[in-house]
């Protein structure tokens, strides 16, 4: 950004549900960012752990929004995004409450977005919180026609191989900068996705509308990758999401290949889950 140009306004949207300790750590890390024009909006999805009282007392500058029901990822973020669009913001940043950010992460992301007017979405390099030298996300690749999506670099020590900015076909919703112009054109997140797949669907819609997705490796955060959802539930939610993604974004002629690929991905996981249950049952 040039000195003459006013920095774009960014609404940082954080979603929480009974995650007070993580949320506090995330908000504390945001106090150190070097980007000048931002607001923090915290959407509370019906927490019962004292989140509201604590946030209002310790972080009075935060725009706190309470929902008395759990609207999940898409619904909760949409509650905030709709308000973002009603105000004079240029970008919205979706940020998981279980993340910790580097001071310059937002500056790097906004600079990337400003470098190309077609940049609708920008993603960060995301590390495991417990293993901060190990990558969880370094840009993503998705091929909806064959029901495939993957994180680049996942589980690998950061040795510099993923240090170049690049275009992607998928960006993770844990840290996602969105141009408000894009939101006005393609709409908000699809609330038909119960859990998983909302970000991929949004990326596919952005690409279809002619926008580009960029990965910016100099924007760095750490993520406490969720282990709260039971393994079998995760499989169910992911399978359901893939079925919805296929229905929305591909023709029927691709279904046989998609189902084969899904079976190849999920069948070994289900068998592994059943085997572990049997082994643990015998040990009792």
Coordinates of C-alpha atoms in Angstrom, one line a residue:
X1 CA 0.0 0.0 0.0
X2 CA 1.3 3.4 -0.9
X3 CA 1.6 6.2 1.8
X4 CA -1.0 8.3 -0.2
X5 CA -3.6 5.5 -0.2
X6 CA -5.8 5.0 2.7
X7 CA -5.7 1.4 3.9
X8 CA -8.8 -0.6 3.2
X9 CA -11.0 -1.3 6.2
X10 CA -11.2 -4.9 7.4
X11 CA -13.7 -6.5 9.6
X12 CA -12.1 -9.5 11.4
X13 CA -14.9 -12.0 12.1
X14 CA -14.3 -14.6 14.8
X15 CA -16.8 -17.3 15.7
X16 CA -16.9 -18.9 19.1
X17 CA -19.0 -21.5 20.9
X18 CA -17.9 -22.4 24.5
X19 CA -14.3 -21.7 23.6
X20 CA -13.5 -18.8 26.0
X21 CA -9.8 -19.6 26.7
X22 CA -9.0 -20.1 23.0
X23 CA -10.9 -16.9 22.1
X24 CA -9.0 -14.9 24.7
X25 CA -5.7 -16.1 23.4
X26 CA -6.7 -15.2 19.8
X27 CA -7.9 -11.7 20.8
X28 CA -4.7 -11.1 22.7
X29 CA -2.6 -12.0 19.7
X30 CA -4.6 -9.6 17.5
X31 CA -3.6 -6.7 19.8
X32 CA -0.1 -6.9 18.3
X33 CA -1.0 -6.7 14.6
X34 CA 0.4 -3.8 12.6
X35 CA -2.5 -3.3 10.3
X36 CA -4.2 0.1 11.1
X37 CA -7.8 -0.1 9.8
X38 CA -9.7 -3.0 11.3
X39 CA -12.5 -3.9 13.6
X40 CA -12.9 -7.2 15.5
X41 CA -16.4 -8.7 15.4
X42 CA -16.9 -11.7 17.7
X43 CA -20.0 -13.9 17.0
X44 CA -21.0 -15.9 20.0
X45 CA -22.9 -19.0 18.9
X46 CA -24.9 -19.4 22.2
X47 CA -22.0 -20.0 24.6
X48 CA -22.7 -21.0 28.2
X49 CA -19.2 -20.6 29.5
X50 CA -19.3 -16.9 30.4
X51 CA -17.9 -15.8 27.1
X52 CA -20.2 -12.7 26.8
X53 CA -19.4 -11.3 30.2
X54 CA -15.7 -11.9 30.0
X55 CA -15.3 -10.5 26.5
X56 CA -17.3 -7.3 27.3
X57 CA -15.2 -6.7 30.4
X58 CA -11.7 -7.6 29.0
X59 CA -12.2 -6.5 25.3
X60 CA -14.6 -3.6 25.3
X61 CA -13.4 -2.6 21.8
X62 CA -14.6 -5.8 20.3
X63 CA -17.9 -5.7 18.4
X64 CA -19.7 -8.5 20.2
X65 CA -22.7 -10.3 18.6
X66 CA -24.7 -12.9 20.5
X67 CA -26.9 -15.6 19.0
X68 CA -29.1 -17.5 21.3
X69 CA -28.8 -20.6 19.0
X70 CA -25.8 -22.3 17.5
X71 CA -25.8 -21.2 13.9
X72 CA -22.7 -23.3 13.1
X73 CA -19.9 -22.0 10.9
X74 CA -21.8 -20.7 7.9
X75 CA -24.8 -19.2 9.8
X76 CA -22.6 -17.6 12.5
X77 CA -20.3 -16.0 10.0
X78 CA -23.2 -14.9 7.8
X79 CA -24.7 -13.1 10.8
X80 CA -21.6 -10.9 11.0
X81 CA -20.9 -10.7 7.2
X82 CA -24.4 -9.3 6.6
X83 CA -23.6 -6.5 9.0
X84 CA -20.1 -6.0 7.4
X85 CA -21.7 -5.4 4.0
X86 CA -24.0 -2.8 5.5
X87 CA -21.0 -0.7 6.7
X88 CA -18.1 0.8 4.8
X89 CA -15.7 -2.2 4.9
X90 CA -13.6 -3.3 2.0
X91 CA -12.7 -6.7 3.2
X92 CA -13.9 -9.3 5.8
X93 CA -11.5 -11.7 7.4
X94 CA -12.8 -15.0 8.7
X95 CA -10.6 -16.2 11.5
X96 CA -11.0 -19.2 13.7
X97 CA -11.1 -18.5 17.5
X98 CA -8.5 -21.2 18.1
X99 CA -5.8 -19.4 16.2
X100 CA -2.9 -17.2 17.1
X101 CA -1.6 -14.7 14.6
X102 CA 1.7 -13.1 13.7
X103 CA 1.8 -9.2 13.9
X104 CA 2.0 -8.7 10.1
X105 CA -0.3 -11.4 8.9
X106 CA -3.2 -9.1 7.9
X107 CA -0.9 -6.5 6.3
X108 CA 0.5 -9.3 4.1
X109 CA -2.9 -10.6 3.1
X110 CA -4.3 -7.2 2.3
X111 CA -1.3 -6.3 0.2
X112 CA -1.8 -9.5 -1.8
X113 CA -5.4 -8.7 -2.4
X114 CA -4.5 -5.2 -3.6
X115 CA -1.9 -6.5 -6.0
X116 CA -4.6 -7.9 -8.2
X117 CA -8.1 -6.5 -8.6
X118 CA -9.3 -10.0 -9.5
X119 CA -8.1 -11.4 -6.1
X120 CA -11.4 -12.3 -4.4
X121 CA -9.9 -14.5 -1.6
X122 CA -6.5 -14.6 0.1
X123 CA -5.3 -17.4 2.5
X124 CA -2.5 -17.6 4.9
X125 CA 0.2 -20.2 5.8
X126 CA -1.2 -22.1 8.8
X127 CA 0.9 -24.1 11.2
X128 CA -0.1 -26.6 13.9
X129 CA -0.3 -24.7 17.2
X130 CA 1.4 -27.6 19.1
X131 CA 4.1 -28.0 16.4
X132 CA 4.8 -24.5 15.2
X133 CA 7.4 -25.7 12.7
X134 CA 4.9 -28.0 11.0
X135 CA 2.6 -26.9 8.2
X136 CA -1.2 -27.6 8.4
X137 CA -2.1 -25.5 5.3
X138 CA 0.0 -23.9 2.6
X139 CA -2.7 -23.3 -0.1
X140 CA -5.1 -25.9 -1.4
X141 CA -6.0 -27.8 -4.5
X142 CA -9.5 -29.0 -5.3
X143 CA -10.9 -30.9 -8.2
X144 CA -14.6 -31.2 -7.6
X145 CA -15.2 -33.3 -10.7
X146 CA -13.3 -36.2 -9.1
X147 CA -14.2 -35.3 -5.5
X148 CA -10.7 -34.5 -4.4
X149 CA -9.4 -31.7 -2.2
X150 CA -6.1 -31.5 -0.3
X151 CA -4.0 -29.1 1.8
X152 CA -0.5 -28.5 0.3
X153 CA 2.3 -29.2 2.8
X154 CA 0.1 -30.7 5.5
X155 CA 2.2 -32.5 8.2
X156 CA 5.5 -31.3 6.7
X157 CA 8.2 -29.4 8.4
X158 CA 8.5 -25.9 7.0
X159 CA 11.7 -26.1 5.0
X160 CA 10.9 -23.2 2.6
X161 CA 9.2 -25.3 -0.2
X162 CA 5.9 -23.4 0.3
X163 CA 7.3 -19.9 0.5
X164 CA 6.1 -18.6 -2.8
X165 CA 2.8 -16.9 -3.2
X166 CA 0.6 -18.7 -5.7
X167 CA -3.0 -19.1 -7.1
X168 CA -5.0 -21.9 -5.6
X169 CA -8.3 -23.7 -6.2
X170 CA -9.1 -23.9 -2.5
X171 CA -8.4 -21.8 0.6
X172 CA -9.2 -22.9 4.1
X173 CA -11.8 -21.0 6.1
X174 CA -9.8 -20.9 9.3
X175 CA -8.1 -17.7 8.0
X176 CA -9.7 -16.3 4.9
X177 CA -9.6 -12.7 3.6
X178 CA -12.7 -11.9 1.5
X179 CA -13.2 -8.9 -0.8
X180 CA -16.6 -7.4 0.1
X181 CA -17.2 -6.8 -3.6
X182 CA -17.1 -10.6 -4.0
X183 CA -19.6 -11.1 -1.2
X184 CA -22.0 -8.7 -2.9
X185 CA -21.7 -10.6 -6.2
X186 CA -21.9 -14.2 -5.1
X187 CA -23.7 -14.0 -1.7
X188 CA -22.8 -15.3 1.7
X189 CA -21.8 -18.8 2.9
X190 CA -24.2 -21.6 2.1
X191 CA -25.9 -22.6 5.3
X192 CA -27.0 -25.9 3.9
X193 CA -23.5 -27.2 4.9
X194 CA -23.9 -28.5 8.4
X195 CA -20.1 -28.9 9.1
X196 CA -17.2 -29.0 6.6
X197 CA -17.4 -27.9 3.0
X198 CA -18.6 -24.3 3.4
X199 CA -15.2 -22.9 2.5
X200 CA -14.7 -25.1 -0.5
X201 CA -18.2 -24.3 -1.8
X202 CA -17.4 -20.6 -1.4
X203 CA -14.1 -20.9 -3.2
X204 CA -15.8 -22.7 -6.1
X205 CA -18.4 -20.0 -6.4
X206 CA -15.8 -17.3 -6.4
X207 CA -13.8 -19.0 -9.2
X208 CA -17.0 -19.5 -11.2
X209 CA -17.6 -15.7 -11.0
X210 CA -14.1 -15.0 -12.3
X211 CA -12.2 -14.2 -9.1
X212 CA -8.8 -15.5 -8.2
X213 CA -7.7 -17.2 -5.0
X214 CA -4.2 -16.4 -3.6
X215 CA -2.1 -18.1 -1.0
X216 CA 0.3 -15.7 0.8
X217 CA 3.0 -17.6 2.7
X218 CA 4.2 -14.5 4.6
X219 CA 0.9 -14.3 6.4
X220 CA 1.4 -16.8 9.2
X221 CA -0.8 -18.1 11.9
X222 CA -0.9 -21.1 14.3
X223 CA -4.1 -23.2 14.5
X224 CA -5.2 -25.6 17.3
X225 CA -6.5 -28.1 14.8
X226 CA -9.9 -29.4 16.2
X227 CA -10.1 -32.7 17.8
X228 CA -13.4 -32.1 19.5
X229 CA -15.7 -33.8 16.9
X230 CA -15.7 -37.6 17.2
X231 CA -14.0 -39.4 14.3
X232 CA -17.0 -41.1 13.0
X233 CA -19.1 -37.9 13.1
X234 CA -16.4 -36.2 11.1
X235 CA -16.6 -38.8 8.4
X236 CA -20.4 -38.5 8.3
X237 CA -20.3 -34.7 8.0
X238 CA -17.6 -34.8 5.4
X239 CA -19.4 -37.4 3.3
X240 CA -22.6 -35.4 3.5
X241 CA -20.8 -32.2 2.5
X242 CA -19.2 -33.9 -0.5
X243 CA -22.6 -35.1 -1.7
X244 CA -23.9 -31.5 -1.5
X245 CA -20.8 -30.1 -3.2
X246 CA -21.2 -32.6 -6.1
X247 CA -24.8 -31.8 -6.5
X248 CA -24.1 -28.1 -6.6
X249 CA -21.1 -27.9 -8.8
X250 CA -20.9 -30.9 -11.2
X251 CA -22.9 -32.7 -13.8
X252 CA -24.4 -36.1 -13.3
X253 CA -22.0 -37.7 -15.7
X254 CA -19.2 -37.3 -13.1
X255 CA -21.1 -39.2 -10.3
X256 CA -19.7 -42.7 -10.9
X257 CA -16.1 -41.5 -10.7
X258 CA -16.9 -39.2 -7.7
X259 CA -18.6 -42.1 -5.8
X260 CA -15.6 -44.4 -6.5
X261 CA -13.2 -41.8 -5.2
X262 CA -15.3 -41.1 -2.1
X263 CA -15.5 -44.8 -1.4
X264 CA -11.8 -45.1 -1.8
X265 CA -11.2 -42.3 0.6
X266 CA -13.8 -43.1 3.3
X267 CA -13.9 -46.9 3.3
X268 CA -10.4 -47.4 4.8
X269 CA -11.2 -44.7 7.4
X270 CA -14.4 -46.4 8.5
X271 CA -12.7 -49.8 8.6
X272 CA -9.9 -48.4 10.7
X273 CA -12.4 -46.8 13.1
X274 CA -14.2 -50.1 13.5
X275 CA -11.0 -52.0 14.1
X276 CA -9.9 -49.5 16.8
X277 CA -13.3 -49.9 18.5
X278 CA -12.9 -53.7 18.5
X279 CA -9.3 -53.6 19.8
X280 CA -10.2 -51.2 22.6
X281 CA -13.2 -53.4 23.5
X282 CA -11.0 -56.4 23.9
X283 CA -8.6 -54.5 26.1
X284 CA -11.3 -53.7 28.6

